[in-house]
Every structure is written in C-alpha cells, then in structure tokens.
Tab-separated table of C-alpha atoms and ligand atoms in Angstrom:
chain	number	residue	atom	x	y	z
G	24	MET	CA	29.660	-95.374	-1.782
G	25	SER	CA	25.800	-94.554	-1.618
G	26	ALA	CA	23.343	-96.433	0.446
G	27	HIS	CA	20.559	-93.647	-0.548
G	28	GLN	CA	20.675	-92.508	-3.933
G	29	ASP	CA	19.733	-93.965	-7.132
G	30	LYS	CA	22.117	-94.384	-10.267
G	31	LYS	CA	24.622	-92.243	-10.240
G	32	ALA	CA	25.418	-89.287	-12.700
G	33	GLY	CA	28.497	-89.758	-15.067
G	34	GLN	CA	31.624	-91.969	-14.100
G	35	ALA	CA	31.629	-91.386	-10.386
G	36	ASP	CA	30.764	-94.946	-9.392
G	37	THR	CA	32.996	-96.840	-12.135
G	38	HIS	CA	35.960	-94.643	-11.749
G	39	PRO	CA	35.914	-93.012	-7.839
G	40	SER	CA	38.417	-90.323	-7.639
G	41	THR	CA	40.725	-89.678	-4.756
G	42	ASN	CA	40.893	-85.994	-5.647
G	43	ASP	CA	38.872	-83.362	-3.713
G	44	GLU	CA	38.123	-81.330	-6.826
G	45	THR	CA	36.694	-84.040	-8.597
G	46	ILE	CA	34.876	-85.439	-5.317
G	47	VAL	CA	32.993	-82.091	-4.587
G	48	THR	CA	31.948	-82.117	-8.154
G	49	HIS	CA	30.610	-85.321	-8.313
G	50	ALA	CA	29.930	-87.011	-5.015
G	51	GLY	CA	26.152	-86.993	-3.648
G	52	ARG	CA	24.857	-86.677	-7.307
G	53	SER	CA	22.320	-88.873	-8.887
G	54	SER	CA	20.648	-89.628	-12.217
G	55	GLY	CA	17.062	-89.129	-11.025
G	56	HIS	CA	15.364	-85.734	-10.643
G	57	PHE	CA	14.636	-85.619	-14.717
G	58	GLY	CA	18.232	-85.047	-15.312
G	59	ALA	CA	18.210	-81.993	-13.103
G	60	VAL	CA	22.318	-81.735	-12.060
G	61	ASN	CA	21.466	-80.545	-8.590
G	62	THR	CA	19.087	-82.771	-6.266
G	63	PRO	CA	16.140	-80.477	-5.663
G	64	VAL	CA	14.863	-79.140	-2.413
G	65	TYR	CA	12.412	-81.797	-0.963
G	66	HIS	CA	10.226	-80.535	1.676
G	67	ALA	CA	8.609	-83.407	3.005
G	68	SER	CA	7.318	-84.782	6.323
G	69	THR	CA	4.759	-87.501	5.366
G	70	ILE	CA	6.089	-90.277	2.606
G	71	LEU	CA	3.156	-92.040	1.172
G	72	PHE	CA	3.136	-95.763	0.229
G	73	PRO	CA	1.251	-97.187	-2.462
G	74	THR	CA	0.195	-100.494	-0.789
G	75	LEU	CA	-0.360	-101.818	2.540
G	76	ALA	CA	2.660	-104.351	1.947
G	77	ALA	CA	4.795	-101.299	0.945
G	78	TYR	CA	3.788	-99.425	4.259
G	79	GLU	CA	4.350	-102.503	6.463
G	80	GLN	CA	8.167	-102.703	4.682
G	81	LYS	CA	8.626	-99.097	5.521
G	82	ALA	CA	11.581	-99.794	7.786
G	83	THR	CA	13.545	-100.517	4.700
G	84	ALA	CA	12.561	-97.953	2.325
G	85	PRO	CA	14.982	-95.334	1.547
G	86	VAL	CA	12.758	-92.573	2.270
G	87	ARG	CA	9.990	-93.108	4.809
G	88	TYR	CA	9.697	-90.058	6.716
G	89	GLY	CA	10.709	-86.474	6.635
G	90	ARG	CA	12.670	-86.487	9.994
G	91	ARG	CA	14.592	-89.522	8.663
G	92	GLY	CA	16.170	-87.922	5.585
G	93	THR	CA	14.999	-86.860	2.476
G	94	PRO	CA	16.716	-86.940	-1.041
G	95	THR	CA	18.182	-83.489	-0.554
G	96	THR	CA	19.572	-84.198	2.748
G	97	MET	CA	20.635	-87.697	1.900
G	98	ALA	CA	22.670	-86.086	-1.290
G	99	LEU	CA	24.616	-84.100	1.281
G	100	GLU	CA	25.494	-86.849	3.598
G	101	ASP	CA	26.805	-88.706	0.916
G	102	ALA	CA	28.764	-85.938	-0.316
G	103	ILE	CA	30.376	-85.326	3.073
G	104	SER	CA	31.092	-89.034	3.432
G	105	THR	CA	32.753	-89.400	0.328
G	106	LEU	CA	35.000	-86.059	0.866
G	107	GLU	CA	36.134	-87.246	4.329
G	108	GLY	CA	36.448	-90.976	3.639
G	109	ALA	CA	33.523	-91.882	6.403
G	110	ALA	CA	31.131	-94.923	6.416
G	111	GLY	CA	28.363	-92.365	6.603
G	112	THR	CA	27.424	-89.121	7.820
G	113	VAL	CA	24.442	-87.951	9.672
G	114	LEU	CA	23.201	-83.935	9.415
G	115	THR	CA	22.341	-81.617	12.478
G	116	PRO	CA	20.578	-78.367	12.298
G	117	SER	CA	23.668	-76.596	13.483
G	118	GLY	CA	27.472	-77.176	14.211
G	119	MET	CA	26.918	-77.037	17.809
G	120	SER	CA	24.257	-79.659	17.761
G	121	ALA	CA	26.583	-81.870	15.896
G	122	VAL	CA	28.992	-81.365	18.837
G	123	THR	CA	26.448	-81.806	21.725
G	124	THR	CA	24.710	-84.871	20.084
G	125	THR	CA	28.129	-86.553	19.808
G	126	LEU	CA	29.187	-85.564	23.441
G	127	ILE	CA	25.626	-86.971	24.897
G	128	ALA	CA	25.997	-90.015	22.642
G	129	HIS	CA	29.158	-91.097	24.846
G	130	ALA	CA	28.210	-89.616	28.104
G	131	GLY	CA	27.019	-92.087	30.786
G	132	PRO	CA	27.469	-92.582	34.838
G	133	GLY	CA	30.990	-92.066	35.867
G	134	VAL	CA	32.294	-91.414	32.436
G	135	GLU	CA	35.409	-88.983	31.911
G	136	PHE	CA	35.919	-86.831	28.749
G	137	LEU	CA	39.310	-85.620	27.637
G	138	ILE	CA	38.768	-82.389	26.056
G	139	SER	CA	41.370	-80.194	24.139
G	140	ASP	CA	41.759	-76.705	25.965
G	141	ALA	CA	41.690	-74.933	22.853
G	142	VAL	CA	38.352	-76.079	22.287
G	143	TYR	CA	35.638	-73.849	20.672
G	144	PRO	CA	34.257	-71.974	23.369
G	145	PRO	CA	30.741	-73.170	23.841
G	146	VAL	CA	31.895	-76.747	24.071
G	147	ARG	CA	33.661	-76.102	27.313
G	148	ALA	CA	30.167	-74.446	28.696
G	149	PHE	CA	28.204	-77.432	27.688
G	150	CYS	CA	30.674	-79.665	29.282
G	151	ARG	CA	30.471	-78.156	32.564
G	152	ARG	CA	26.606	-78.488	32.442
G	153	LEU	CA	27.340	-82.228	31.702
G	154	ASN	CA	29.266	-82.270	34.829
G	155	GLU	CA	26.692	-80.686	36.727
G	156	GLN	CA	23.405	-82.214	35.653
G	157	PHE	CA	24.803	-85.738	35.138
G	158	GLY	CA	28.348	-86.096	36.771
G	159	VAL	CA	30.087	-86.535	33.420
G	160	LYS	CA	33.882	-85.442	34.306
G	161	THR	CA	35.752	-83.461	31.871
G	162	VAL	CA	39.592	-83.023	31.933
G	163	PHE	CA	40.893	-80.339	29.565
G	164	TYR	CA	44.026	-81.128	28.295
G	165	ASP	CA	47.073	-79.029	26.607
G	166	PRO	CA	46.350	-79.068	22.786
G	167	CYS	CA	49.979	-79.661	22.290
G	168	ILE	CA	50.238	-82.775	24.654
G	169	GLY	CA	50.853	-85.465	21.849
G	170	PRO	CA	51.522	-89.004	23.076
G	171	ASP	CA	51.500	-87.893	26.687
G	172	ILE	CA	47.782	-87.752	26.579
G	173	ALA	CA	48.199	-91.370	27.769
G	174	ALA	CA	48.878	-90.156	31.278
G	175	LEU	CA	45.555	-88.592	31.696
G	176	VAL	CA	43.535	-91.673	30.349
G	177	THR	CA	41.839	-93.517	32.989
G	178	ASP	CA	39.599	-96.820	32.797
G	179	ARG	CA	36.718	-94.288	33.003
G	180	THR	CA	37.943	-92.283	29.937
G	181	ARG	CA	35.457	-92.650	27.121
G	182	LEU	CA	36.286	-90.240	24.672
G	183	ILE	CA	39.187	-87.817	23.452
G	184	TRP	CA	38.123	-84.698	21.861
G	185	MET	CA	40.210	-82.770	19.508
G	186	GLU	CA	40.408	-79.380	17.509
G	187	SER	CA	43.082	-78.404	15.420
G	188	PRO	CA	43.927	-75.823	14.817
G	189	GLY	CA	42.543	-74.664	18.170
G	190	SER	CA	39.997	-72.240	18.472
G	191	HIS	CA	41.271	-68.385	18.603
G	192	THR	CA	44.864	-69.873	19.665
G	193	PHE	CA	45.559	-72.205	16.643
G	194	GLU	CA	47.520	-74.898	18.256
G	195	ILE	CA	48.206	-78.078	16.160
G	196	GLN	CA	47.372	-81.235	17.465
G	197	ASP	CA	49.401	-84.552	16.858
G	198	ILE	CA	46.253	-86.388	15.996
G	199	ALA	CA	48.054	-89.848	14.888
G	200	ALA	CA	49.993	-89.636	18.471
G	201	ILE	CA	46.566	-89.289	20.390
G	202	THR	CA	44.450	-91.818	18.119
G	203	GLN	CA	47.178	-94.257	18.760
G	204	VAL	CA	46.906	-93.908	22.455
G	205	ALA	CA	42.987	-93.781	22.393
G	206	ARG	CA	42.894	-97.230	20.386
G	207	ALA	CA	45.148	-98.903	22.809
G	208	HIS	CA	43.172	-98.002	25.623
G	209	GLY	CA	39.710	-98.607	23.676
G	210	VAL	CA	38.618	-94.921	23.682
G	211	THR	CA	36.720	-92.879	20.966
G	212	THR	CA	38.462	-90.146	19.185
G	213	VAL	CA	36.509	-87.194	17.817
G	214	ILE	CA	37.774	-84.229	16.021
G	215	ASP	CA	35.986	-80.865	14.952
G	216	ASN	CA	37.457	-80.412	11.347
G	217	SER	CA	35.432	-77.144	10.555
G	218	TRP	CA	38.912	-75.211	10.168
G	219	SER	CA	40.194	-77.273	6.995
G	220	GLY	CA	36.696	-77.764	5.351
G	221	GLY	CA	37.312	-81.412	5.093
G	222	HIS	CA	39.695	-80.725	2.404
G	223	PHE	CA	43.307	-79.898	3.764
G	224	LEU	CA	43.059	-82.368	6.792
G	225	LYS	CA	41.870	-86.144	6.250
G	226	PRO	CA	41.258	-87.262	10.040
G	227	PHE	CA	40.282	-90.567	9.354
G	228	ARG	CA	43.612	-91.425	7.727
G	229	LEU	CA	44.993	-90.241	11.307
G	230	GLY	CA	42.871	-93.012	12.967
G	231	VAL	CA	40.086	-90.471	14.154
G	232	ASP	CA	36.608	-92.481	15.023
G	233	ILE	CA	34.412	-89.344	14.423
G	234	VAL	CA	34.686	-86.207	12.345
G	235	VAL	CA	32.497	-83.241	13.242
G	236	HIS	CA	31.938	-80.235	11.189
G	237	ALA	CA	30.336	-76.811	11.361
G	238	ALA	CA	29.026	-77.075	7.730
G	239	THR	CA	27.832	-73.493	8.573
G	240	LYS	CA	31.434	-72.635	8.045
G	241	TYR	CA	33.436	-73.663	4.660
G	242	ILE	CA	31.313	-76.327	3.612
G	243	GLY	CA	28.145	-74.101	3.381
G	244	GLY	CA	30.806	-71.208	2.697
G	245	HIS	CA	28.299	-68.405	2.004
G	246	ALA	CA	27.049	-66.951	5.305
G	247	ASP	CA	23.636	-67.663	4.688
G	248	ALA	CA	22.928	-71.416	6.205
G	249	MET	CA	23.397	-73.247	9.471
G	250	LEU	CA	23.867	-76.760	9.491
G	251	GLY	CA	26.116	-79.309	11.143
G	252	ALA	CA	27.512	-82.808	10.278
G	253	ILE	CA	28.803	-85.943	11.949
G	254	ALA	CA	31.016	-88.174	9.702
G	255	CYS	CA	31.621	-91.718	11.304
G	256	ASN	CA	33.708	-94.586	10.933
G	257	GLU	CA	31.897	-97.825	10.518
G	258	ASP	CA	31.993	-98.502	14.270
G	259	ASN	CA	30.506	-95.358	15.292
G	260	LEU	CA	27.775	-94.815	12.524
G	261	GLY	CA	24.882	-96.876	14.274
G	262	LYS	CA	25.403	-94.944	17.475
G	263	MET	CA	25.136	-91.771	15.876
G	264	ARG	CA	22.419	-92.300	13.974
G	265	LYS	CA	20.392	-93.648	17.095
G	266	ALA	CA	21.409	-90.491	18.711
G	267	ILE	CA	20.301	-88.466	16.102
G	268	SER	CA	16.853	-90.387	16.042
G	269	ASP	CA	16.329	-89.999	19.937
G	270	PHE	CA	16.911	-86.184	19.657
G	271	GLY	CA	14.603	-85.951	16.749
G	272	LEU	CA	17.365	-83.897	14.939
G	273	CYS	CA	17.133	-83.182	11.184
G	274	ALA	CA	18.435	-80.636	8.813
G	275	GLY	CA	15.878	-78.134	6.918
G	276	PRO	CA	15.835	-78.985	3.344
G	277	ASP	CA	16.665	-75.312	2.194
G	278	ASP	CA	19.931	-75.176	4.404
G	279	ALA	CA	20.692	-78.624	3.241
G	280	TYR	CA	20.292	-77.342	-0.432
G	281	LEU	CA	22.090	-74.247	0.336
G	282	VAL	CA	25.216	-76.040	1.935
G	283	LEU	CA	25.268	-78.731	-0.819
G	284	ARG	CA	25.517	-75.896	-3.290
G	285	GLY	CA	28.026	-74.497	-1.446
G	286	PHE	CA	29.932	-77.824	-1.171
G	287	ARG	CA	30.379	-77.973	-4.949
G	288	THR	CA	32.878	-74.959	-4.777
G	289	LEU	CA	34.684	-75.890	-1.525
G	290	VAL	CA	37.986	-76.857	-2.857
G	291	THR	CA	38.033	-73.816	-5.089
G	292	ARG	CA	37.165	-71.328	-2.527
G	293	LEU	CA	39.559	-73.036	-0.038
G	294	LYS	CA	42.801	-72.686	-2.196
G	295	GLN	CA	41.757	-69.089	-2.542
G	296	HIS	CA	41.423	-68.680	1.164
G	297	ASN	CA	44.678	-70.403	1.363
G	298	GLU	CA	46.462	-68.131	-0.792
G	299	ASN	CA	44.953	-64.655	0.245
G	300	GLY	CA	45.226	-65.840	3.978
G	301	LEU	CA	49.247	-66.547	3.614
G	302	GLU	CA	49.515	-62.878	1.823
G	303	VAL	CA	47.509	-60.928	4.493
G	304	ALA	CA	49.390	-62.889	6.890
G	305	ARG	CA	52.911	-62.304	5.948
G	306	TRP	CA	51.934	-58.535	5.617
G	307	LEU	CA	50.732	-58.591	9.084
G	308	GLU	CA	53.857	-60.038	10.037
G	309	ALA	CA	56.241	-57.456	8.563
G	310	HIS	CA	54.017	-54.546	10.346
G	311	PRO	CA	55.658	-52.825	13.495
G	312	LEU	CA	52.296	-52.542	15.281
G	313	VAL	CA	51.839	-56.547	14.729
G	314	GLU	CA	53.293	-58.367	18.015
G	315	ARG	CA	52.797	-62.024	16.312
G	316	VAL	CA	51.018	-63.754	13.740
G	317	ILE	CA	49.648	-66.950	14.497
G	318	HIS	CA	48.939	-68.935	11.327
G	319	PRO	CA	50.026	-72.469	11.075
G	320	ALA	CA	51.559	-72.122	7.636
G	321	LEU	CA	54.009	-69.586	8.703
G	322	ALA	CA	57.304	-71.020	9.851
G	323	SER	CA	57.081	-68.738	12.996
G	324	HIS	CA	54.172	-71.091	14.019
G	325	PRO	CA	55.366	-73.319	16.984
G	326	GLN	CA	53.686	-76.533	15.542
G	327	HIS	CA	54.408	-75.427	11.599
G	328	ALA	CA	56.457	-78.711	11.100
G	329	LEU	CA	53.546	-80.794	12.511
G	330	TRP	CA	51.051	-78.761	10.541
G	331	ARG	CA	52.946	-79.812	7.425
G	332	GLU	CA	52.863	-83.434	8.270
G	333	GLN	CA	49.095	-83.525	8.840
G	334	PHE	CA	47.689	-80.683	6.382
G	335	THR	CA	47.671	-79.837	2.893
G	336	GLY	CA	46.852	-76.294	2.976
G	337	ALA	CA	45.546	-73.883	5.398
G	338	SER	CA	42.104	-71.825	5.360
G	339	GLY	CA	41.354	-68.333	5.767
G	340	LEU	CA	41.331	-68.144	9.620
G	341	PHE	CA	44.198	-67.327	11.693
G	342	GLY	CA	44.992	-64.876	14.584
G	343	PHE	CA	47.438	-62.175	15.482
G	344	VAL	CA	48.414	-59.980	18.450
G	345	ILE	CA	48.676	-56.337	18.005
G	346	ARG	CA	50.419	-53.897	20.114
G	347	CYS	CA	47.853	-51.764	21.797
G	348	ARG	CA	47.999	-50.131	25.269
G	349	ASP	CA	44.687	-48.627	25.568
G	350	LYS	CA	41.596	-50.721	24.659
G	351	ALA	CA	39.687	-47.701	23.563
G	352	ALA	CA	41.796	-47.290	20.770
G	353	LEU	CA	40.454	-50.328	19.406
G	354	GLY	CA	37.242	-48.619	18.503
G	355	PRO	CA	38.578	-46.279	16.061
G	356	MET	CA	40.259	-49.003	14.554
G	357	MET	CA	37.722	-51.158	13.836
G	358	ASP	CA	34.769	-48.899	13.245
G	359	GLY	CA	36.514	-47.434	9.986
G	360	LEU	CA	37.093	-50.597	8.446
G	361	SER	CA	35.863	-50.819	4.681
G	362	TYR	CA	35.654	-54.709	3.925
G	363	PHE	CA	36.263	-56.570	6.959
G	364	GLY	CA	32.941	-57.117	8.856
G	365	MET	CA	32.548	-57.501	12.472
G	366	GLY	CA	30.536	-60.628	13.509
G	367	SER	CA	30.350	-64.192	14.950
G	368	SER	CA	31.256	-67.189	12.269
G	369	TRP	CA	33.662	-67.612	9.517
G	370	GLY	CA	33.980	-69.479	6.689
G	371	GLY	CA	31.855	-67.549	4.071
G	372	PHE	CA	33.087	-65.790	1.055
G	373	GLU	CA	33.802	-62.176	2.946
G	374	SER	CA	36.575	-60.979	5.206
G	375	LEU	CA	35.802	-60.622	9.210
G	376	LEU	CA	38.028	-59.194	11.876
G	377	ILE	CA	36.922	-59.217	15.496
G	378	PRO	CA	39.142	-59.109	18.762
G	379	VAL	CA	38.967	-61.908	21.039
G	380	SER	CA	39.652	-62.605	24.658
G	381	LEU	CA	40.759	-66.145	26.223
G	382	ASP	CA	39.268	-64.976	29.753
G	383	GLY	CA	37.130	-67.918	30.975
G	384	LYS	CA	38.262	-69.840	27.763
G	385	ARG	CA	41.259	-71.691	29.301
G	386	GLU	CA	41.965	-73.927	32.095
G	387	ALA	CA	45.162	-76.270	31.265
G	388	THR	CA	46.979	-73.699	29.358
G	389	ARG	CA	47.468	-69.837	28.655
G	390	PRO	CA	49.503	-68.326	25.977
G	391	ALA	CA	51.857	-65.793	27.339
G	392	TRP	CA	51.168	-63.035	24.553
G	393	GLN	CA	51.178	-59.481	25.564
G	394	GLY	CA	48.977	-57.296	23.613
G	395	GLN	CA	45.346	-57.579	21.885
G	396	LEU	CA	44.433	-61.085	20.204
G	397	MET	CA	42.773	-60.646	16.953
G	398	ARG	CA	40.909	-63.163	15.005
G	399	ILE	CA	40.772	-62.652	11.262
G	400	HIS	CA	38.803	-64.623	8.461
G	401	VAL	CA	40.361	-63.782	4.972
G	402	GLY	CA	37.651	-64.030	2.499
G	403	LEU	CA	37.980	-63.865	-1.288
G	404	GLU	CA	38.447	-60.187	-1.797
G	405	HIS	CA	41.520	-59.316	-3.808
G	406	PRO	CA	44.306	-59.336	-0.862
G	407	GLU	CA	45.816	-56.000	-1.956
G	408	ASP	CA	42.219	-54.292	-0.685
G	409	LEU	CA	42.371	-56.254	2.248
G	410	ILE	CA	45.811	-55.075	3.203
G	411	GLY	CA	45.102	-51.738	2.384
G	412	ASP	CA	42.012	-51.773	4.707
G	413	LEU	CA	44.360	-53.396	7.801
G	414	ASP	CA	46.864	-50.696	6.959
G	415	ARG	CA	44.520	-47.791	7.410
G	416	ALA	CA	43.236	-49.625	10.545
G	417	LEU	CA	46.364	-50.021	11.929
G	418	GLU	CA	47.138	-46.377	11.460
G	419	ARG	CA	44.068	-45.337	12.877
G	420	LEU	CA	44.918	-47.708	16.071
G	421	SER	CA	48.426	-45.933	16.188
G	422	MET	CA	46.896	-42.366	16.216
G	423	ALA	CA	44.088	-43.304	18.915
G	424	ASP	CA	46.691	-45.313	21.159
G	425	SER	CA	48.599	-43.027	23.235
G	426	GLY	CA	50.737	-45.860	24.610
G	427	VAL	CA	52.405	-46.558	21.181
C	514	PLP	C1	31.119	-72.268	14.736
C	514	PLP	C2	31.751	-73.398	15.264
C	514	PLP	C3	30.848	-74.508	15.627
C	514	PLP	C4	29.484	-74.290	15.786
C	514	PLP	O1	28.610	-74.214	14.559
C	514	PLP	P1	27.193	-73.627	14.524
C	514	PLP	O2	27.157	-73.865	12.924
C	514	PLP	O3	27.507	-72.048	14.250
C	514	PLP	O4	26.688	-74.009	15.589
C	514	PLP	C5	31.617	-75.759	16.126
C	514	PLP	N1	32.850	-75.844	16.007
C	514	PLP	C6	33.763	-74.774	15.583
C	514	PLP	C7	35.181	-74.979	15.451
C	514	PLP	C8	33.176	-73.494	15.340
C	514	PLP	O5	34.074	-72.658	14.802
C-alpha cells in the first residue's frame, strides 16, 4: 500500500479495509512522528545525509529533496491512492495544474485529444492554446456520446478526457463504455473526479487510467487550501511522476497538511452534502419559479439510471434553471442572501450560489433550456435554513422581475 511511510498505525496493513469510512480514517498514517496521530508539517528543501555513502545512494532514499516530496505530502499521496485504488498519486499546487500537467504529458506533434464538451471551462481555453502553440488538435465530444465515441477515435487520438457529472450542466457519462473503446484503440483515459470527492465514484473500477482531482474542493473541504492530485494506474504512474519532476511542481506543506486534515472527514461530510443537497433539490423542483433542477440523483435527470449504475451518492453541487425575464432582477435576488455565498469554487463546508452562463463554453452540444442557469453548492448548514434563504431569494426575484 505504501512505498513512503514507515510502519502503519494500527491494523491498516494487516486488515486492509474496503470501506471508505475506514480508509479515510487510517490511510496515509504512520507510527513515526513520536506517536502523533497526524503526520506533521515538514517544511524542508535541503535534506542532509549523514555519510558520503548515504549521499551517493540518495536516489533510493525515501526523502531526498523538498521538491520531490516530504512525509507530509507523501502521507496525502498515499491516502488518496488508497481511496481511489490507484497505484500511486502525485500532488500539484492546484486542480488546474493537475489537469494541465496531465494534458501536456500526453501532447505531441500531430496528437489529438477527445475532450468532453462539458469540461471545466478553463480546460477548454488551455486546449485552444495547446492547439495554437503546439498543434495538438482537440475534438470536443457530446458528454452523453457513450460507445459512439468510437467514431471519433483516429490513429492520432492519444487521450480521452471525461468529467462526470459535467461542469455546469451535470451530464453523466457512460465511463465503462468509453474506457472499453479507448482500451481497444490503445488510447489513455482520464477523468476529473472532483465532484464525487473520490468517494461516490470509483473510476479505476470502470477502466479509467488516470483520475484527476481538484483537491481544493471536497477532499480539502474547508475553502482554505489549493491543491491538485493525479492518481494513476501502474501504466501511467512513471510518466506522470516524470512530468511533475520536469515542471518542478510540488505541493506546499501547509496546504498538504490542511487537505489531509480535511480528508479525514471526507466521507462524513459527503454523506451530509448528499442528504442536504437532495432535500434542497426536491424543494427547488416543486417551486413555481424553478423551470428545472439538474441533479443526477433526481428521477427527472435524463441520465439518472446511468448515474445509479456508476455512483453510490451525490455531492452537494448541482444546477437549476429559474424563470427570469429580466436579468436585472437577479441583483435583488442574490444580494439579500443570508447563508449562500457568491464566489468561485465549491466543495467547502459552506453553501454557495452563482448564476452561470454557457456562452463560449460549448461546441458540440447546447442545452435548450429557457431561463437563467444557476449553480448551487449545498453545504453543511441545516437544510431548513438554506430552504428559507432560497424561498426569500425567489420571492425577491418575483417582486423584481416584471416579466413574471
Ligand atoms: C475547480 C475545478 C478545477 C480546478 O481546481 P483548482 O484547484 O481551482 O485549480 C478542476 N476541475 C474541476 C471540475 C473543478 O471544479
């Protein structure tokens, strides 16, 4: 399980658990550090070796230079590997750098990428630049394409990128069907698994090669640390370790510590996000000003059956469309919120609400919704308070929107 750690605390090595509740409690812990339960924050660049012989053998030392990992970052890598069932994990300073490092590691002259049209929007912008500067061609595909992705694979296709549910529009992808096609053609598959926190979806079991996380979101979970993770199967670990080394990427020790601390409560938090999110989603679905709710755990979601096949739960992030003729009415609606904050990111303990636009963010598909799309992150507050806040917000909207 662990190349890095010295002896594990407790029973983790002798009775490895397959339950995520136990994994997040025990994975990545070691019995060093004077018995401290948590691996301390190691601030280190230079690591000293006691003898010349030891120095000359430094390539095999578990810790040899700060950029190449410290006990703090290695503990988090081990923890994420165990949760995902990966051969190994590398950390990056943000989710975005995990994404771009993975893409660059697969780029090359004449190479083609197949990228879900519902990808996290900055990824689309990066792919455009990869094309302009290095000639890497990107084809954006309908996230609901399933096995028909075979028609888009050419002998230049090197990588298929998935994100499920999709950013903003929450389409569920048929991961197993896509990885089956990819394997038949020798194409590497990657999925951004940030939405599930690594708990509700297990991509390696569905044949995925590389799992990327914005650990900034649910794994960290407290809206205070930036971190990315690239979890790899055996075939891809060496390549991704090399890419990290080439770019000189390393996670800051304080952020790694904070994210590992968040990791310990990941499953407990996600269960509550799941429960609160569904309660809020069901309330929204019954509201007359809500055109539709886009939540994969609701029977009204177009890929609800597929979601049930692949996922064991839903996190707190979903979408809904409101009837709003005059965009100016959004101001009074949003400005009076008590509990929902407005800001980028999600996955922290707190609730967020923002209007989103799909302009410039879709090429292969375009949902035909009328109205204003909203993205909601349901946090750990009592759902009654959140529903009250939304009820008052929609009341302000109806007062301000002359068109309703
Ligand atoms: C936020 C996000 C990222 C980027 O993570 P950062 O840590 O903000 O760089 C990547 N993928 C998805 C799906 C995200 O929501």
